XYZ file of C-alpha atoms in Angstrom:
415
model
C 10.442 5.834 5.137
C 11.645 9.135 6.591
C 12.587 11.858 4.108
C 14.876 14.708 5.161
C 16.022 17.810 3.276
C 19.205 19.571 4.438
C 19.538 23.184 3.259
C 23.115 24.157 4.102
C 26.256 25.391 2.384
C 28.821 24.342 5.000
C 30.375 20.915 4.296
C 31.552 20.364 7.893
C 28.087 21.066 9.316
C 26.428 18.891 6.684
C 28.723 16.005 7.664
C 27.784 16.340 11.335
C 24.069 16.549 10.544
C 24.282 13.413 8.416
C 26.152 11.552 11.137
C 23.236 12.142 13.535
C 20.703 11.079 10.912
C 22.655 7.912 10.137
C 22.339 6.807 13.768
C 18.770 5.715 12.964
C 19.799 2.561 11.127
C 16.573 0.669 11.843
C 14.485 3.126 9.839
C 14.685 3.722 6.092
C 15.829 7.337 5.661
C 16.244 9.326 2.456
C 18.363 12.463 2.803
C 18.687 15.182 0.116
C 21.038 18.139 0.322
C 20.882 21.569 -1.372
C 23.055 24.623 -0.767
C 20.557 27.457 -1.356
C 16.871 28.189 -0.858
C 16.128 28.391 -4.583
C 16.971 24.724 -5.056
C 15.201 23.884 -1.795
C 11.955 25.364 -3.110
C 12.336 23.347 -6.304
C 12.753 20.170 -4.232
C 9.667 20.927 -2.142
C 7.642 21.526 -5.263
C 8.475 18.029 -6.458
C 8.559 16.018 -3.227
C 7.290 15.809 0.339
C 9.828 15.840 3.189
C 9.139 14.888 6.785
C 11.923 17.110 8.129
C 13.708 20.180 6.754
C 16.997 21.280 8.356
C 17.460 24.939 7.409
C 20.686 26.902 7.851
C 19.702 30.412 8.936
C 22.577 31.960 7.003
C 22.010 30.567 3.550
C 22.049 32.248 0.114
C 18.955 32.365 -2.071
C 21.160 31.233 -4.945
C 24.598 29.671 -4.720
C 27.288 32.382 -4.790
C 25.002 35.166 -3.559
C 25.227 36.870 -0.185
C 24.144 34.915 2.873
C 21.430 36.509 4.959
C 18.881 35.277 7.521
C 16.197 37.048 5.492
C 16.631 34.367 2.826
C 15.710 31.686 5.359
C 12.738 33.703 6.636
C 11.474 34.318 3.092
C 11.838 30.598 2.392
C 9.643 29.776 5.406
C 7.110 32.432 4.408
C 6.869 31.071 0.874
C 6.321 27.576 2.234
C 3.334 28.905 4.180
C 1.819 30.752 1.235
C 2.496 28.667 -1.876
C 0.013 25.800 -2.205
C 2.196 24.130 -4.845
C 4.886 23.483 -2.237
C 4.707 20.430 0.043
C 4.909 21.685 3.614
C 7.064 19.362 5.772
C 6.029 17.857 9.086
C 8.830 19.717 10.862
C 11.312 22.530 10.167
C 14.412 23.005 12.293
C 16.376 26.232 11.811
C 20.095 25.884 12.581
C 22.646 28.593 13.247
C 26.146 28.979 14.633
C 25.549 32.597 15.613
C 24.510 33.207 19.210
C 23.360 36.804 18.674
C 20.361 36.433 16.354
C 18.073 39.432 16.749
C 14.916 39.072 18.807
C 12.940 40.001 15.718
C 14.245 36.968 13.813
C 13.637 34.644 16.764
C 10.060 35.925 17.136
C 9.369 35.402 13.436
C 10.553 31.796 13.711
C 8.405 31.214 16.788
C 5.313 32.587 15.028
C 5.848 30.040 12.254
C 6.393 27.259 14.846
C 9.954 26.727 13.632
C 12.385 25.511 16.299
C 15.870 26.989 16.459
C 18.948 24.827 17.107
C 22.100 26.545 18.363
C 24.829 24.700 16.493
C 28.252 24.167 18.076
C 30.830 21.836 16.592
C 31.462 20.071 19.890
C 28.089 20.795 21.456
C 25.687 18.067 22.591
C 22.475 20.006 23.146
C 21.713 20.580 19.453
C 22.496 16.922 18.741
C 20.001 15.781 21.386
C 17.396 18.183 20.031
C 17.859 16.822 16.506
C 17.751 13.206 17.688
C 14.557 13.839 19.656
C 12.919 15.562 16.704
C 13.698 12.637 14.404
C 12.451 10.166 17.037
C 9.184 12.101 17.336
C 8.582 12.049 13.594
C 9.382 8.335 13.350
C 7.070 7.605 16.279
C 4.262 9.625 14.746
C 4.598 7.885 11.383
C 4.684 4.449 12.977
C 1.617 5.286 15.044
C -0.224 6.638 12.027
C 0.272 3.526 9.932
C -0.318 1.064 12.747
C -3.684 2.498 13.798
C -6.435 0.097 12.869
C -8.900 2.830 11.947
C -11.001 3.592 8.905
C -10.693 7.081 7.426
C -13.638 6.908 5.005
C -16.907 5.019 5.145
C -17.145 4.120 1.467
C -14.949 4.045 -1.630
C -16.534 3.390 -5.030
C -14.499 2.745 -8.153
C -15.412 2.093 -11.743
C -13.460 0.891 -14.745
C -14.678 3.621 -17.078
C -15.351 7.312 -16.696
C -18.317 7.222 -19.029
C -20.926 5.923 -18.489
C -19.984 4.060 -15.285
C -18.411 6.827 -13.215
C -20.816 9.475 -14.465
C -23.795 7.378 -13.327
C -22.318 7.123 -9.840
C -22.026 10.931 -9.709
C -25.613 11.302 -10.924
C -27.059 8.857 -8.393
C -25.195 10.296 -5.420
C -26.279 13.850 -6.029
C -24.279 16.448 -4.197
C -21.018 18.312 -4.183
C -18.005 16.264 -5.239
C -14.631 17.944 -4.766
C -11.225 16.781 -5.936
C -9.269 15.261 -3.050
C -5.570 15.709 -3.937
C -3.074 13.076 -2.851
C 0.508 14.296 -2.631
C 2.709 12.359 -5.029
C -0.208 10.775 -6.898
C -1.158 12.631 -10.065
C -2.248 9.605 -12.101
C -5.831 9.398 -10.798
C -8.565 11.843 -9.820
C -10.252 11.222 -6.473
C -13.564 12.900 -5.605
C -14.670 13.439 -2.007
C -18.267 13.897 -0.928
C -20.815 13.251 1.795
C -24.396 12.003 1.855
C -26.720 10.768 4.586
C -28.165 7.333 5.259
C -31.743 6.656 6.366
C -30.783 7.395 9.996
C -29.405 10.804 9.096
C -25.789 9.738 9.618
C -23.229 11.378 7.355
C -21.358 8.963 5.098
C -17.874 10.045 3.968
C -17.245 8.786 0.465
C -14.542 8.725 -2.216
C -15.376 7.953 -5.846
C -12.946 7.424 -8.711
C -12.327 5.558 -11.955
C -9.395 3.653 -13.415
C -7.349 5.015 -16.294
C -7.884 1.827 -18.284
C -9.741 -1.460 -18.149
C -8.543 -4.870 -16.864
C -7.520 -6.262 -13.480
C -3.978 -4.874 -13.435
C -5.310 -1.316 -13.509
C -8.039 -2.006 -10.932
C -5.585 -3.781 -8.604
C -3.135 -0.862 -8.719
C -5.926 1.646 -8.106
C -7.439 -0.424 -5.270
C -4.064 -0.588 -3.522
C -3.761 3.198 -3.618
C -7.352 3.693 -2.483
C -6.950 1.489 0.587
C -3.550 2.978 1.454
C -4.725 6.588 1.187
C -8.357 6.444 2.310
C -8.748 3.255 4.418
C -12.409 2.650 3.549
C -14.741 0.548 5.662
C -16.629 -0.528 2.542
C -15.228 -0.898 -0.989
C -17.431 -1.295 -4.064
C -17.136 -1.487 -7.838
C -20.040 -0.729 -10.157
C -20.381 -0.717 -13.911
C -21.144 -3.034 -16.799
C -20.459 -6.688 -17.567
C -21.268 -9.388 -20.092
C -24.030 -11.737 -19.012
C -23.907 -15.419 -19.810
C -26.947 -15.657 -22.043
C -29.785 -17.700 -20.694
C -33.549 -17.458 -20.505
C -33.470 -15.897 -17.058
C -31.128 -12.952 -17.721
C -31.841 -9.652 -19.475
C -30.161 -6.385 -20.354
C -29.725 -4.186 -17.311
C -29.969 -7.050 -14.806
C -27.585 -6.526 -11.899
C -24.887 -9.171 -11.409
C -23.450 -9.349 -7.897
C -20.323 -11.497 -7.725
C -20.559 -14.115 -4.979
C -17.038 -15.090 -6.006
C -14.668 -14.084 -8.760
C -11.578 -15.556 -10.357
C -8.950 -14.613 -12.930
C -10.139 -16.288 -16.115
C -6.668 -16.103 -17.692
C -4.771 -17.770 -14.836
C -3.346 -21.155 -15.795
C -1.018 -22.953 -18.177
C -1.029 -23.246 -21.972
C 0.545 -26.397 -23.409
C 0.442 -28.488 -26.583
C -1.894 -31.440 -26.933
C 0.122 -34.662 -27.175
C -2.142 -36.017 -29.918
C -2.746 -33.174 -32.374
C -0.351 -30.474 -31.173
C -3.109 -27.923 -30.611
C -2.852 -25.537 -27.692
C -4.597 -26.586 -24.497
C -5.374 -24.210 -21.653
C -5.245 -25.734 -18.181
C -6.826 -23.255 -15.759
C -5.529 -22.505 -12.292
C -8.336 -20.385 -10.929
C -7.855 -18.585 -7.606
C -11.164 -17.495 -6.113
C -11.974 -14.452 -4.020
C -15.380 -14.362 -2.293
C -17.680 -11.714 -0.846
C -18.508 -11.686 2.853
C -21.433 -13.869 4.045
C -23.072 -10.776 5.581
C -23.194 -8.964 2.238
C -24.352 -12.114 0.469
C -27.277 -12.249 2.907
C -28.195 -8.642 2.044
C -28.239 -9.414 -1.679
C -30.281 -12.577 -1.215
C -32.896 -10.518 0.591
C -32.914 -7.680 -1.957
C -33.286 -10.099 -4.883
C -36.909 -10.651 -3.885
C -37.708 -7.004 -3.186
C -39.970 -6.280 -6.177
C -40.801 -2.767 -4.976
C -37.112 -1.856 -4.912
C -36.515 -3.266 -8.394
C -39.514 -1.377 -9.805
C -38.273 1.778 -8.105
C -34.864 1.399 -9.769
C -36.498 0.789 -13.155
C -38.703 3.858 -12.834
C -35.791 6.018 -11.731
C -34.010 5.766 -15.083
C -34.096 9.268 -16.546
C -33.311 8.538 -20.170
C -36.080 7.685 -22.643
C -33.817 5.499 -24.771
C -31.786 2.357 -24.183
C -34.163 0.825 -21.647
C -35.216 -2.811 -22.207
C -38.797 -3.995 -21.830
C -37.857 -6.777 -19.403
C -38.334 -6.547 -15.653
C -35.186 -5.822 -13.671
C -33.593 -8.654 -11.681
C -30.631 -9.173 -9.354
C -28.437 -12.244 -9.909
C -25.978 -13.486 -7.291
C -23.322 -15.915 -8.496
C -19.777 -16.528 -9.758
C -18.073 -14.159 -12.171
C -14.826 -14.331 -14.110
C -12.420 -11.498 -14.885
C -10.593 -11.746 -18.212
C -7.903 -9.483 -19.708
C -9.760 -8.742 -22.955
C -13.250 -7.972 -24.215
C -14.833 -11.228 -25.421
C -17.391 -11.659 -28.193
C -16.565 -15.243 -29.116
C -18.863 -18.037 -27.923
C -16.066 -20.640 -28.071
C -13.938 -18.690 -25.586
C -16.955 -18.076 -23.364
C -17.741 -21.792 -23.322
C -14.168 -22.622 -22.322
C -14.464 -20.377 -19.288
C -17.962 -21.566 -18.494
C -16.869 -25.214 -18.633
C -14.953 -24.669 -15.396
C -17.916 -23.141 -13.545
C -21.361 -24.277 -14.645
C -23.073 -21.531 -12.600
C -21.030 -18.722 -14.173
C -23.280 -15.678 -14.526
C -21.038 -12.995 -15.976
C -17.684 -11.990 -17.428
C -15.927 -8.660 -17.043
C -12.366 -7.351 -16.753
C -11.692 -5.676 -13.378
C -13.357 -7.274 -10.363
C -10.712 -9.905 -9.616
C -8.001 -7.244 -9.467
C -10.007 -5.247 -6.920
C -10.814 -8.309 -4.805
C -7.229 -9.576 -4.814
C -5.690 -6.198 -3.969
C -8.207 -5.633 -1.164
C -7.537 -9.067 0.347
C -3.791 -8.401 0.396
C -3.719 -4.706 1.320
C -2.476 -2.991 4.468
C -4.712 -3.127 7.515
C -7.406 -2.270 8.272
C -8.899 -4.242 5.397
C -12.346 -3.177 4.175
C -15.145 -5.045 5.957
C -17.041 -5.537 2.710
C -15.618 -5.720 -0.809
C -18.197 -6.236 -3.523
C -18.799 -5.869 -7.242
C -22.200 -4.885 -8.652
C -22.126 -4.871 -12.448
C -25.099 -4.943 -14.769
C -25.593 -6.749 -18.073
C -24.839 -4.531 -21.080
C -24.303 -7.408 -23.549
C -24.007 -11.177 -23.755
C -20.424 -11.498 -25.082
C -21.450 -12.626 -28.552
C -21.266 -11.320 -32.101
C -24.372 -9.196 -31.453
C -22.457 -7.223 -28.826
C -23.261 -3.483 -28.946
C -23.406 -0.399 -26.733
C -27.189 0.124 -26.764
C -27.705 -0.771 -23.095
C -24.440 0.413 -21.533
C -25.917 3.552 -19.996
C -28.918 1.723 -18.521
C -26.669 -1.040 -17.152
C -24.321 1.500 -15.544
C -27.368 3.171 -14.003
C -28.963 0.048 -12.486
C -25.741 -1.018 -10.769
C -25.239 2.483 -9.347
C -28.871 2.711 -8.194
C -28.737 -0.607 -6.341
C -25.510 0.407 -4.606
C -27.094 3.708 -3.555
C -29.953 1.812 -1.903
C -27.522 -0.500 -0.118
C -25.340 2.324 1.218
C -28.287 4.347 2.472
C -30.457 1.544 3.849
C -28.481 -1.636 4.525
C -25.043 -0.897 6.024
C -23.888 0.179 9.474
C -21.661 3.232 9.978
């Protein structure tokens, strides 16, 4: 979409400007109109515009005197006020042919083009058409380029302890990366180096709430704004209790499905509700699966992760393991063995249950191109989804998943 702001107080000129803009019928264009610079500044504080068409003789406030100084002050404020969204292009428009050299020089210094408006003239119309074409071409080129902007994006479902453990493991300076028009999430930008000394550009963030709807919405924004080559989720999950799984063990999803997808109907015999699942699977890439299969047997790495835990509490006595297998995402926290068994009955190798991974996988598989080359979830066991569920091992579980991801990013991936 192309967004245009017209700042003009002459109805006839506004009509002619709009007629030129409306020639571009094949492109979605939003056009706002204000008749003074005060309202224009308010618009630019709220929204981003690709093109601003500025009458050089415009009042600061409707009813006040018109003066080119108002237009120049408007441009100056745009350059100085960080709360205002600077447009891609500004075109100054005037009927007067005798603007002072001083005014023209000031416009040139701010890289603002001047259009000499004449009611029956064609030159200014061609200039406006060409400017709009250039902006449309640039936007089309920008969104069609099959390039990655960032190497890695990491998201978590919770700020504490999941997100905080990511920040701790990837020590360094993390700075807020503002996204115009998106004030619902905080994105943190940072860099670290891999084993070859290459700089890795990274974004980390967390969802505002749990469950797949929130993670899917956040993933869509992350891919649209940052175009990561690799996309990961870390955090905590419920393990499916068996003799080979312990608190803190890292669960890597080989595939994931929405555990609530299906149909609920009444049993013909007793009238009880029956859930008929309709699971849609999303899988990790074979290349990443091969990495995990190799790391599972790396005892030195697992001992290193264990020993790196800084807290003296909440650490189990068991030896750390990595498990690769199917996981299910459900819309609610489960601590009922009957519900767990229902889900497990549809996948005998089920290793864990959590709430967000399917949303991330689905959004990433259906996002704009370029799609991330690897999308993966590494979540560690903080409980076993039963009545004994507690928070004793949440911090350790958040740590082990973050520590394994750190090793993978630094030692296993290509940039």
